[in-house]
CSV table of C-alpha atoms in Angstrom, one decimal:
chain,number,residue,atom,x,y,z
A,1,MET,CA,-5.9,-68.4,-18.6
A,2,PRO,CA,-2.5,-66.7,-17.7
A,3,LEU,CA,-1.4,-67.8,-14.2
A,4,GLN,CA,-1.9,-63.5,-13.1
A,5,ASP,CA,-5.3,-63.4,-13.8
A,6,ARG,CA,-6.0,-66.6,-11.7
A,7,ALA,CA,-3.9,-65.1,-8.8
A,8,PRO,CA,-6.0,-63.6,-6.0
A,9,SER,CA,-5.7,-60.2,-5.4
A,10,GLU,CA,-4.2,-60.3,-1.8
A,11,LEU,CA,-1.2,-63.0,-3.5
A,12,ILE,CA,-0.5,-60.1,-6.0
A,13,GLN,CA,-0.3,-57.3,-3.7
A,14,HIS,CA,2.0,-59.5,-1.0
A,15,VAL,CA,4.2,-60.0,-4.0
A,16,PHE,CA,4.2,-56.3,-5.6
A,17,ARG,CA,4.5,-54.7,-2.4
A,18,TRP,CA,8.5,-55.1,-2.1
A,19,ILE,CA,8.6,-53.2,-5.4
A,20,HIS,CA,9.9,-49.3,-5.0
A,21,PRO,CA,6.7,-47.4,-4.5
A,22,THR,CA,8.2,-44.9,-7.5
A,23,LYS,CA,8.6,-48.2,-9.6
A,24,VAL,CA,5.5,-50.6,-8.7
A,25,GLN,CA,2.7,-48.6,-11.2
A,26,GLN,CA,4.7,-49.5,-13.9
A,27,TYR,CA,3.3,-53.2,-13.6
A,28,ARG,CA,-0.2,-52.3,-13.7
A,29,ARG,CA,-0.1,-52.6,-17.5
A,30,VAL,CA,0.8,-56.5,-17.1
A,31,CYS,CA,-3.0,-57.5,-17.3
A,32,ARG,CA,-6.7,-56.5,-15.6
A,33,SER,CA,-6.2,-58.4,-12.6
A,34,VAL,CA,-2.6,-56.8,-11.6
A,35,CYS,CA,-4.0,-53.5,-12.4
A,36,LEU,CA,-7.1,-53.6,-10.2
A,37,ALA,CA,-5.1,-55.0,-7.4
A,38,LEU,CA,-2.5,-52.3,-7.1
A,39,ARG,CA,-5.1,-49.4,-7.8
A,40,GLY,CA,-6.5,-49.3,-4.7
A,41,SER,CA,-5.9,-47.5,-1.3
A,42,GLY,CA,-4.8,-51.0,0.4
A,43,PHE,CA,-2.2,-51.6,-2.0
A,44,ALA,CA,-1.1,-47.8,-1.6
A,45,ARG,CA,-1.2,-48.5,2.3
A,46,LEU,CA,0.7,-51.8,2.2
A,47,ASN,CA,3.7,-50.7,-0.8
A,48,LEU,CA,4.1,-47.7,0.9
A,49,ASP,CA,4.2,-49.0,4.9
A,50,THR,CA,6.5,-51.6,3.7
A,51,PHE,CA,9.3,-48.8,2.6
A,52,MET,CA,9.0,-46.0,4.3
A,53,ALA,CA,7.0,-47.5,8.2
A,54,LEU,CA,4.0,-44.9,7.9
A,55,GLY,CA,2.6,-43.9,10.8
A,56,HIS,CA,5.6,-43.1,12.8
A,57,VAL,CA,6.1,-39.0,12.8
A,58,ARG,CA,9.2,-37.9,10.6
A,59,GLU,CA,10.9,-34.8,11.1
A,60,PRO,CA,10.0,-31.6,9.3
A,61,SER,CA,13.3,-30.3,6.8
A,62,THR,CA,14.6,-27.4,7.5
A,63,GLU,CA,17.6,-27.7,5.7
A,64,GLY,CA,18.3,-26.0,2.5
A,65,GLN,CA,18.2,-22.1,1.0
A,66,ASP,CA,15.0,-20.4,2.6
A,67,GLU,CA,13.5,-19.3,-0.5
A,68,HIS,CA,10.9,-18.0,-1.6
A,69,SER,CA,-10.7,-36.2,-6.2
A,70,GLU,CA,-9.0,-38.9,-8.6
A,71,GLU,CA,-10.0,-37.4,-11.5
A,72,ASP,CA,-8.3,-34.3,-10.8
A,73,SER,CA,-4.5,-36.6,-10.2
A,74,GLY,CA,-3.3,-36.1,-13.6
A,75,GLY,CA,-3.6,-39.7,-14.4
A,76,ASP,CA,-2.7,-43.1,-13.0
A,77,GLU,CA,0.8,-44.1,-14.6
A,78,ALA,CA,3.6,-43.4,-12.2
A,79,SER,CA,6.7,-41.4,-13.9
A,80,GLU,CA,10.1,-40.7,-12.6
A,81,TRP,CA,11.2,-36.8,-12.0
A,82,ASP,CA,14.3,-35.8,-13.6
A,83,ASP,CA,16.4,-33.0,-12.7
A,84,SER,CA,16.2,-30.9,-15.7
A,85,GLU,CA,17.7,-27.6,-16.2
A,86,GLU,CA,15.8,-24.6,-13.7
A,87,VAL,CA,13.5,-22.2,-16.0
A,88,GLU,CA,14.5,-18.7,-15.2
A,89,GLN,CA,11.9,-16.7,-14.7
A,90,PRO,CA,10.9,-14.0,-17.5
A,91,PRO,CA,11.8,-10.5,-16.3
A,92,THR,CA,8.1,-8.5,-15.5
A,93,SER,CA,7.5,-5.3,-17.2
A,94,PRO,CA,6.7,-2.9,-16.2
A,95,LYS,CA,8.7,-2.7,-12.5
A,96,ASN,CA,6.1,-3.5,-9.5
A,97,GLY,CA,8.2,-2.7,-6.9
A,98,LEU,CA,6.7,-0.2,-4.1
A,99,HIS,CA,9.7,0.6,-2.1
A,100,GLU,CA,7.7,2.5,0.7
A,101,HIS,CA,5.5,-0.3,1.1
A,102,HIS,CA,7.3,-2.9,3.1
A,103,ARG,CA,4.3,-4.5,4.5
A,104,LEU,CA,3.4,-6.0,0.8
A,105,VAL,CA,7.2,-6.9,0.5
A,106,SER,CA,7.2,-8.7,3.6
A,107,LEU,CA,3.9,-10.2,3.1
A,108,LEU,CA,5.5,-11.8,-0.2
A,109,HIS,CA,8.6,-13.0,1.0
A,110,SER,CA,8.5,-13.5,4.8
A,111,HIS,CA,9.3,-17.3,4.9
A,112,GLU,CA,10.9,-16.9,8.1
A,113,ARG,CA,11.7,-20.3,9.6
A,114,MET,CA,9.3,-21.7,11.7
A,115,GLU,CA,8.9,-25.2,13.9
A,116,ALA,CA,6.6,-27.0,11.5
A,117,THR,CA,8.1,-25.6,8.0
A,118,SER,CA,9.5,-27.8,5.2
A,119,LEU,CA,12.0,-26.1,3.2
A,120,THR,CA,13.4,-29.1,1.6
A,121,PRO,CA,11.4,-31.6,-0.6
A,122,SER,CA,12.3,-35.4,0.6
A,123,HIS,CA,12.9,-38.2,-2.1
A,124,TRP,CA,9.4,-39.4,-1.4
A,125,ASP,CA,7.8,-35.7,-1.4
A,126,ARG,CA,8.9,-35.3,-5.2
A,127,ALA,CA,7.5,-38.5,-5.9
A,128,LEU,CA,4.1,-37.1,-4.4
A,129,PHE,CA,3.9,-35.1,-7.6
A,130,HIS,CA,3.7,-38.1,-9.8
A,131,TRP,CA,1.7,-41.0,-7.9
A,132,PRO,CA,-1.8,-41.9,-8.6
A,133,ALA,CA,-4.5,-40.6,-6.0
A,134,SER,CA,-4.5,-43.8,-4.2
A,135,PHE,CA,-0.8,-43.4,-3.2
A,136,GLN,CA,-0.8,-39.3,-2.8
A,137,ARG,CA,-3.8,-39.5,-0.5
A,138,VAL,CA,-2.0,-41.9,1.8
A,139,TYR,CA,0.9,-40.4,1.7
A,140,VAL,CA,-0.9,-37.2,2.8
A,141,ILE,CA,-2.9,-38.4,5.2
A,142,GLU,CA,0.0,-40.7,6.9
A,143,SER,CA,3.1,-39.2,6.4
A,144,LEU,CA,2.6,-35.2,5.8
A,145,ALA,CA,-0.6,-34.7,8.1
A,146,PRO,CA,0.9,-36.0,11.3
A,147,LEU,CA,3.8,-33.3,10.5
A,148,SER,CA,1.0,-30.4,11.3
A,149,LEU,CA,3.1,-28.3,8.8
A,150,ARG,CA,2.2,-24.5,8.9
A,151,LYS,CA,4.9,-24.1,5.7
A,152,VAL,CA,5.7,-25.5,2.9
A,153,LEU,CA,8.2,-23.7,0.9
A,154,TRP,CA,9.4,-25.8,-1.9
A,155,SER,CA,10.2,-23.1,-4.4
A,156,LYS,CA,13.3,-23.5,-6.9
A,157,ASN,CA,13.4,-27.4,-6.3
A,158,LEU,CA,13.1,-28.7,-9.9
A,159,ILE,CA,9.9,-30.5,-8.8
A,160,THR,CA,8.0,-32.0,-11.6
A,161,GLY,CA,4.6,-33.8,-12.3
A,162,VAL,CA,1.1,-32.5,-11.2
A,163,LEU,CA,-0.7,-30.7,-8.2
A,164,PRO,CA,-2.0,-33.7,-6.2
A,165,PRO,CA,-5.6,-33.2,-4.8
A,166,SER,CA,-5.0,-34.8,-1.4
A,167,ILE,CA,-2.9,-32.0,-0.6
A,168,SER,CA,-5.9,-30.0,1.0
A,169,LEU,CA,-6.2,-32.6,3.2
A,170,LEU,CA,-3.4,-30.8,5.1
A,171,SER,CA,-5.6,-28.8,7.0
A,172,THR,CA,-3.0,-27.0,9.7
A,173,LEU,CA,-0.8,-25.8,6.4
A,174,SER,CA,-1.4,-21.8,5.7
A,175,PHE,CA,1.4,-21.5,3.4
A,176,LEU,CA,2.4,-23.1,0.4
A,177,ASP,CA,5.4,-22.0,-1.9
A,178,LEU,CA,5.8,-24.3,-4.9
A,179,SER,CA,6.6,-21.2,-7.2
A,180,HIS,CA,9.7,-21.8,-10.1
A,181,ASN,CA,9.3,-25.4,-10.6
A,182,HIS,CA,8.3,-27.5,-13.6
A,183,LEU,CA,4.6,-28.5,-12.3
A,184,SER,CA,2.1,-29.3,-15.1
A,185,GLY,CA,-1.5,-30.0,-15.4
A,186,PRO,CA,-4.5,-28.4,-13.9
A,187,LEU,CA,-5.2,-26.8,-10.3
A,188,PRO,CA,-7.3,-29.6,-8.7
A,189,ARG,CA,-11.1,-28.5,-7.8
A,190,SER,CA,-10.0,-29.3,-4.4
A,191,PHE,CA,-7.5,-26.3,-3.8
A,192,GLY,CA,-11.1,-24.6,-3.5
A,193,GLU,CA,-11.6,-26.4,-0.2
A,194,PHE,CA,-8.2,-25.6,1.0
A,195,PHE,CA,-10.0,-23.5,3.9
A,196,SER,CA,-6.6,-23.4,5.9
A,197,LEU,CA,-4.7,-21.7,3.0
A,198,GLU,CA,-3.5,-18.1,3.6
A,199,LYS,CA,-0.7,-17.5,1.0
A,200,LEU,CA,-0.4,-18.9,-2.1
A,201,TYR,CA,2.5,-19.1,-4.6
A,202,LEU,CA,2.5,-21.6,-7.8
A,203,SER,CA,4.2,-18.9,-10.4
A,204,SER,CA,6.3,-19.6,-13.1
A,205,ASN,CA,5.5,-23.4,-13.4
A,206,GLN,CA,3.5,-24.8,-16.1
A,207,LEU,CA,0.2,-25.4,-15.2
A,208,THR,CA,-2.9,-25.2,-17.4
A,209,GLY,CA,-6.6,-25.4,-17.7
A,210,GLU,CA,-9.3,-23.2,-16.1
A,211,LEU,CA,-9.0,-22.3,-12.7
A,212,PRO,CA,-12.1,-23.5,-10.0
A,213,SER,CA,-13.4,-21.1,-7.6
A,214,LEU,CA,-11.2,-19.8,-4.7
A,215,ALA,CA,-14.4,-17.8,-3.1
A,216,ASN,CA,-14.5,-20.2,0.2
A,217,LEU,CA,-11.0,-19.6,1.0
A,218,ILE,CA,-11.3,-17.1,3.9
A,219,HIS,CA,-8.4,-16.9,5.0
A,220,LEU,CA,-6.2,-16.5,1.5
A,221,GLN,CA,-4.5,-13.3,1.5
A,222,VAL,CA,-2.0,-13.8,-1.1
A,223,CYS,CA,-2.8,-15.6,-4.4
A,224,ASP,CA,0.2,-15.9,-7.3
A,225,LEU,CA,-0.8,-17.8,-9.8
A,226,SER,CA,1.3,-15.7,-12.7
A,227,TYR,CA,3.9,-17.2,-15.4
A,228,ASN,CA,1.6,-20.3,-16.4
A,229,LYS,CA,-0.8,-21.1,-18.9
A,230,PHE,CA,-4.3,-21.1,-17.2
A,231,ILE,CA,-6.7,-20.6,-19.5
A,232,GLY,CA,-10.8,-19.2,-19.6
A,233,SER,CA,-12.4,-16.7,-17.2
A,234,LEU,CA,-11.2,-15.5,-14.1
A,235,PRO,CA,-13.0,-17.2,-11.2
A,236,ASP,CA,-14.2,-15.8,-8.2
A,237,PHE,CA,-12.0,-15.1,-5.6
A,238,PRO,CA,-12.3,-14.5,-1.2
A,239,THR,CA,-12.8,-11.1,0.0
A,240,SER,CA,-9.6,-11.5,2.3
A,241,LEU,CA,-7.4,-11.0,-0.7
A,242,GLU,CA,-4.7,-8.5,-0.1
A,243,MET,CA,-2.5,-9.9,-3.3
A,244,LEU,CA,-3.2,-11.2,-6.5
A,245,THR,CA,-0.9,-11.6,-9.2
A,246,LEU,CA,-2.8,-13.4,-12.5
A,247,ASN,CA,-0.3,-11.8,-15.2
A,248,ASN,CA,1.4,-14.2,-18.2
A,249,ASN,CA,-1.2,-16.6,-18.7
A,250,LYS,CA,-4.1,-17.2,-20.9
A,251,PHE,CA,-7.1,-15.9,-19.5
A,252,THR,CA,-9.7,-14.4,-21.6
A,253,GLY,CA,-13.3,-12.8,-20.6
A,254,SER,CA,-14.1,-9.5,-18.6
A,255,ILE,CA,-13.1,-8.7,-15.4
A,256,PRO,CA,-15.8,-10.5,-13.2
A,257,ALA,CA,-18.0,-8.5,-11.0
A,258,SER,CA,-17.1,-10.0,-8.1
A,259,LEU,CA,-13.6,-8.8,-8.3
A,260,TYR,CA,-14.4,-5.4,-7.9
A,261,SER,CA,-15.5,-6.8,-4.3
A,262,LEU,CA,-12.2,-7.4,-2.8
A,263,HIS,CA,-12.2,-4.0,-0.6
A,264,LYS,CA,-8.8,-5.5,1.2
A,265,LEU,CA,-7.4,-5.8,-2.3
A,266,LEU,CA,-3.6,-4.0,-2.2
A,267,PHE,CA,-2.1,-5.6,-5.0
A,268,PHE,CA,-3.7,-6.8,-8.7
A,269,LYS,CA,-1.7,-7.4,-11.8
A,270,ALA,CA,-3.3,-9.6,-14.6
A,271,ASP,CA,-1.1,-8.4,-17.6
A,272,ASN,CA,-0.4,-9.8,-20.7
A,273,ASN,CA,-3.4,-12.0,-20.6
A,274,LYS,CA,-6.4,-11.9,-23.4
A,275,LEU,CA,-9.0,-10.0,-21.2
A,276,SER,CA,-11.5,-8.2,-22.8
A,277,GLY,CA,-14.4,-6.2,-22.4
A,278,ALA,CA,-14.4,-3.0,-19.8
A,279,ILE,CA,-13.3,-1.4,-16.7
A,280,SER,CA,-16.5,-1.0,-14.7
A,281,GLY,CA,-17.0,2.3,-12.5
A,282,ASP,CA,-17.0,-0.4,-9.6
A,283,ILE,CA,-13.2,-0.1,-9.6
A,284,ALA,CA,-13.9,2.6,-7.5
A,285,ASN,CA,-14.6,0.0,-4.3
A,286,LEU,CA,-11.0,-1.3,-4.4
A,287,SER,CA,-10.1,2.2,-2.5
A,288,ARG,CA,-6.7,0.4,-0.9
A,289,LEU,CA,-5.1,-0.5,-4.4
A,290,LEU,CA,-1.6,0.5,-4.1
A,291,LEU,CA,-0.7,-1.3,-7.8
A,292,LEU,CA,-3.0,-1.9,-10.7
A,293,ASP,CA,-1.8,-3.6,-13.7
A,294,LEU,CA,-3.9,-4.5,-16.7
A,295,GLY,CA,-1.4,-3.8,-19.5
A,296,ASN,CA,-1.0,-5.7,-22.7
A,297,ASN,CA,-4.8,-7.5,-22.7
A,298,LYS,CA,-7.6,-6.5,-25.2
A,299,LEU,CA,-9.8,-4.4,-22.8
A,300,ARG,CA,-11.8,-1.5,-24.5
A,301,GLY,CA,-14.4,1.6,-23.7
A,302,GLN,CA,-13.5,4.5,-21.7
A,303,ILE,CA,-11.6,4.7,-18.5
A,304,PRO,CA,-14.3,5.4,-15.8
A,305,GLU,CA,-14.2,8.9,-13.9
A,306,GLU,CA,-15.0,6.5,-10.4
A,307,MET,CA,-11.3,5.3,-10.9
A,308,GLY,CA,-9.7,8.5,-9.9
A,309,HIS,CA,-12.1,9.4,-7.2
A,310,GLY,CA,-11.7,5.9,-5.6
A,311,LEU,CA,-8.5,4.8,-6.1
A,312,ARG,CA,-6.6,7.6,-3.9
A,313,SER,CA,-3.9,5.2,-2.5
A,314,LEU,CA,-2.7,4.3,-6.0
A,315,VAL,CA,1.2,4.1,-6.7
A,316,LYS,CA,1.6,2.3,-9.9
A,317,LEU,CA,-1.0,2.6,-12.5
A,318,TYR,CA,-0.4,0.4,-15.7
A,319,LEU,CA,-3.1,0.0,-18.2
A,320,HIS,CA,-0.6,0.2,-21.2
A,321,ASN,CA,-1.6,-1.6,-25.0
A,322,ASN,CA,-5.1,-2.0,-24.7
A,323,HIS,CA,-7.9,-0.7,-26.5
A,324,PHE,CA,-9.0,2.3,-24.4
A,325,MET,CA,-10.7,5.3,-26.0
A,326,GLY,CA,-12.1,8.5,-25.3
A,327,ALA,CA,-10.7,11.2,-22.7
A,328,ILE,CA,-8.0,10.4,-20.0
A,329,PRO,CA,-10.6,11.1,-17.1
A,330,ASP,CA,-10.1,14.4,-15.3
A,331,SER,CA,-10.5,12.6,-11.9
A,332,PHE,CA,-6.9,11.0,-12.3
A,333,GLY,CA,-5.8,14.2,-11.2
A,334,ASP,CA,-6.9,13.6,-7.6
A,335,LEU,CA,-4.6,10.8,-7.6
A,336,MET,CA,-2.0,12.4,-5.6
A,337,ALA,CA,-0.2,9.3,-4.3
A,338,LEU,CA,0.9,8.3,-8.2
A,339,GLU,CA,4.5,7.3,-9.1
A,340,ASP,CA,4.2,5.5,-12.6
A,341,VAL,CA,1.3,6.0,-15.2
A,342,TRP,CA,1.9,4.4,-18.3
A,343,LEU,CA,-1.6,4.7,-20.8
A,344,ASN,CA,0.6,4.5,-23.5
A,345,GLY,CA,-0.7,2.4,-26.9
A,346,ASN,CA,-4.1,2.9,-26.5
A,347,SER,CA,-6.7,5.3,-28.5
A,348,PHE,CA,-7.1,7.9,-26.3
A,349,SER,CA,-8.4,11.3,-27.9
A,350,SER,CA,-9.1,15.0,-26.4
A,351,SER,CA,-6.7,16.8,-24.7
A,352,ILE,CA,-4.4,15.6,-22.1
A,353,PRO,CA,-6.2,17.0,-18.8
A,354,GLN,CA,-4.4,19.9,-17.3
A,355,ARG,CA,-4.6,18.7,-13.6
A,356,PHE,CA,-3.2,15.4,-14.4
A,357,PHE,CA,0.4,17.2,-14.7
A,358,SER,CA,-0.3,18.4,-11.3
A,359,LEU,CA,0.7,14.8,-9.3
A,360,PRO,CA,3.7,15.9,-7.6
A,361,HIS,CA,5.2,12.2,-7.2
A,362,VAL,CA,4.8,10.8,-10.6
A,363,THR,CA,8.1,9.7,-11.8
A,364,ALA,CA,7.5,8.2,-15.1
A,365,LEU,CA,4.6,9.0,-17.6
A,366,ARG,CA,4.1,7.4,-20.7
A,367,LEU,CA,1.2,8.2,-23.1
A,368,ASP,CA,3.1,7.1,-26.2
A,369,GLY,CA,1.0,5.8,-29.0
A,370,ASN,CA,-1.9,7.7,-28.4
A,371,THR,CA,-2.3,9.1,-31.9
A,372,ARG,CA,-5.7,11.2,-31.1
A,373,LEU,CA,-4.7,13.1,-28.1
A,374,ALA,CA,-4.3,16.7,-29.2
A,375,GLY,CA,-3.6,20.2,-27.7
A,376,GLY,CA,-0.2,20.4,-26.0
A,377,VAL,CA,2.0,20.1,-22.7
A,378,PRO,CA,0.6,22.5,-20.1
A,379,ALA,CA,2.7,24.9,-18.1
A,380,ASP,CA,1.6,22.9,-15.2
A,381,VAL,CA,4.2,20.2,-16.0
A,382,GLY,CA,6.7,21.9,-13.8
A,383,ARG,CA,5.1,21.0,-10.8
A,384,MET,CA,6.1,17.1,-11.6
A,385,GLN,CA,9.4,18.0,-9.5
A,386,CYS,CA,9.9,14.2,-9.5
A,387,LEU,CA,9.4,13.3,-13.1
A,388,ARG,CA,12.2,11.3,-14.5
A,389,TYR,CA,10.8,10.3,-17.5
A,390,LEU,CA,8.4,11.5,-20.0
A,391,ASN,CA,7.3,9.8,-23.2
A,392,LEU,CA,5.3,11.3,-25.7
A,393,SER,CA,6.3,9.9,-28.9
A,394,GLY,CA,3.8,8.8,-31.4
A,395,CYS,CA,1.0,11.5,-30.3
A,396,SER,CA,1.0,13.1,-33.8
A,397,ALA,CA,-2.0,15.3,-32.7
A,398,LEU,CA,0.1,17.1,-30.0
A,399,ARG,CA,1.2,20.5,-31.4
A,400,GLY,CA,3.6,23.4,-30.0
A,401,ASP,CA,6.9,23.8,-27.9
A,402,LEU,CA,7.3,22.2,-24.3
A,403,PRO,CA,6.8,25.0,-21.9
A,404,VAL,CA,9.4,26.5,-20.3
A,405,GLU,CA,8.1,25.5,-17.0
A,406,ILE,CA,9.3,22.0,-17.5
A,407,GLY,CA,12.5,23.7,-16.4
A,408,ALA,CA,11.6,23.0,-12.5
A,409,CYS,CA,11.5,19.0,-13.5
A,410,ILE,CA,14.9,19.0,-11.9
A,411,CYS,CA,15.1,14.9,-12.0
A,412,LEU,CA,14.1,15.1,-15.5
A,413,ARG,CA,16.1,12.2,-17.5
A,414,GLU,CA,14.6,11.4,-20.6
A,415,VAL,CA,12.0,13.0,-22.7
A,416,ASN,CA,10.8,11.7,-25.7
A,417,VAL,CA,8.6,13.5,-28.6
A,418,ASN,CA,9.7,11.4,-31.6
A,419,GLY,CA,7.1,11.4,-34.0
A,420,SER,CA,4.9,13.2,-32.3
A,421,GLY,CA,3.6,16.9,-33.5
A,422,LEU,CA,5.8,18.5,-30.9
A,423,VAL,CA,8.5,20.4,-31.6
A,424,LYS,CA,12.0,19.0,-30.7
A,425,ARG,CA,13.1,22.4,-29.3
A,426,ILE,CA,14.4,23.9,-26.2
A,427,PRO,CA,12.0,25.6,-24.7
A,428,LYS,CA,12.4,29.3,-24.9
A,429,GLY,CA,13.5,31.3,-22.0
A,430,LEU,CA,14.6,28.1,-20.3
A,431,GLU,CA,17.9,28.3,-17.9
A,432,ARG,CA,20.9,28.2,-20.3
A,433,GLU,CA,23.2,25.7,-18.9
A,434,GLY,CA,20.7,24.7,-16.2
A,435,PRO,CA,20.1,20.6,-15.8
A,436,VAL,CA,17.0,20.4,-17.9
A,437,TRP,CA,18.6,22.5,-20.5
A,438,LYS,CA,22.1,20.5,-20.3
A,439,ARG,CA,19.7,17.0,-20.5
A,440,LEU,CA,17.8,18.3,-23.7
A,441,ILE,CA,20.6,19.0,-25.3
A,442,ARG,CA,22.1,15.6,-24.9
A,443,LEU,CA,18.7,14.3,-25.7
A,444,GLY,CA,18.9,15.7,-29.2
A,445,PHE,CA,16.7,19.4,-28.7
A,446,GLN,CA,17.6,22.1,-30.8
A,447,GLN,CA,18.4,25.6,-29.3
A,448,GLU,CA,16.0,28.3,-30.3
């Protein structure tokens, strides 16, 4: 029998305690006795205490730029982090800025410095994402927890590894930002019990797997999980949410009924996924919603009239590149705050509601690719005096000329009717040499 197999566990631990915590776990492969001696929380505390003097509260790091259960631990083997190139965030499309809603922006980017804020991860903090669960738990409880951290803002720090389940033990933490790193693996189930969280940013990583329910996080206001590789159905979220961004993942299934009960929701992005099914009329419950983006999914059916009746605060509406059909709801004429409307790439039929062209603040209107839209452009388009971008290309069932009233749209910069049934001709009676006349000439419209 080899000597290491006869050595008592205490002796093995005493020998290996002097090996650096970022290296020691590789020795678990030596034999079963060593593996057992090095895997428990007792050795984790002994090893970390040797190198870190655990129990002595360190000062939280405030240097750097002010940027924005064991089975879940992602494996027992330790590995070193690598300082690879930072992954550039893909551009979002369409634009999602809400310039007049400063509260939203401040909610997303309020990374003000506070007494208990960590802005830059230390050498040990980085190792946390690679250690086995026993080391993670000891480090969180005995090194991080005594700091009473309120904010951990480690965005854009080239952090690799997996999310440690034990991070949810930081009972004072309200703001966690690990976005724009290289984290992989699942979101641990323990995050469903991270009761102190108010803002969670994990966007632009390589996180995978299905999401656990977050319904019990009763203080959570902001949840950004965009630009990852999450799969499966959307889970339940807490009714406290004001911002929920799930775009650019691989979510499937229908929009759950529980989501329509998020009465405080202001901002919902779930574009560029594989969501299917219809939108329920219960969406009218989201009466505070300012932005709704469900573009580039597999949603189908008719848009419920209730959407127009209930979402009176809506500023940005993106439903493009789905499989919606039927008539565009006449109730959309009640959405008086709308600025951007993208309904392109669907299968809407019937004529465009006349009231739809009476919305005074719309700057961008996209209906292109709806080959079954019939009728023409009504004279009420002249009431859209903020309109800058109008795209009706590919609407092959539309007929006639643009109405002369379009001359009142003095902000107009682009009109696209290519491939539609509309005549690409300057409307008869339009003020010659006026701003709209000049713009249409530049866009290739023919004179009468």
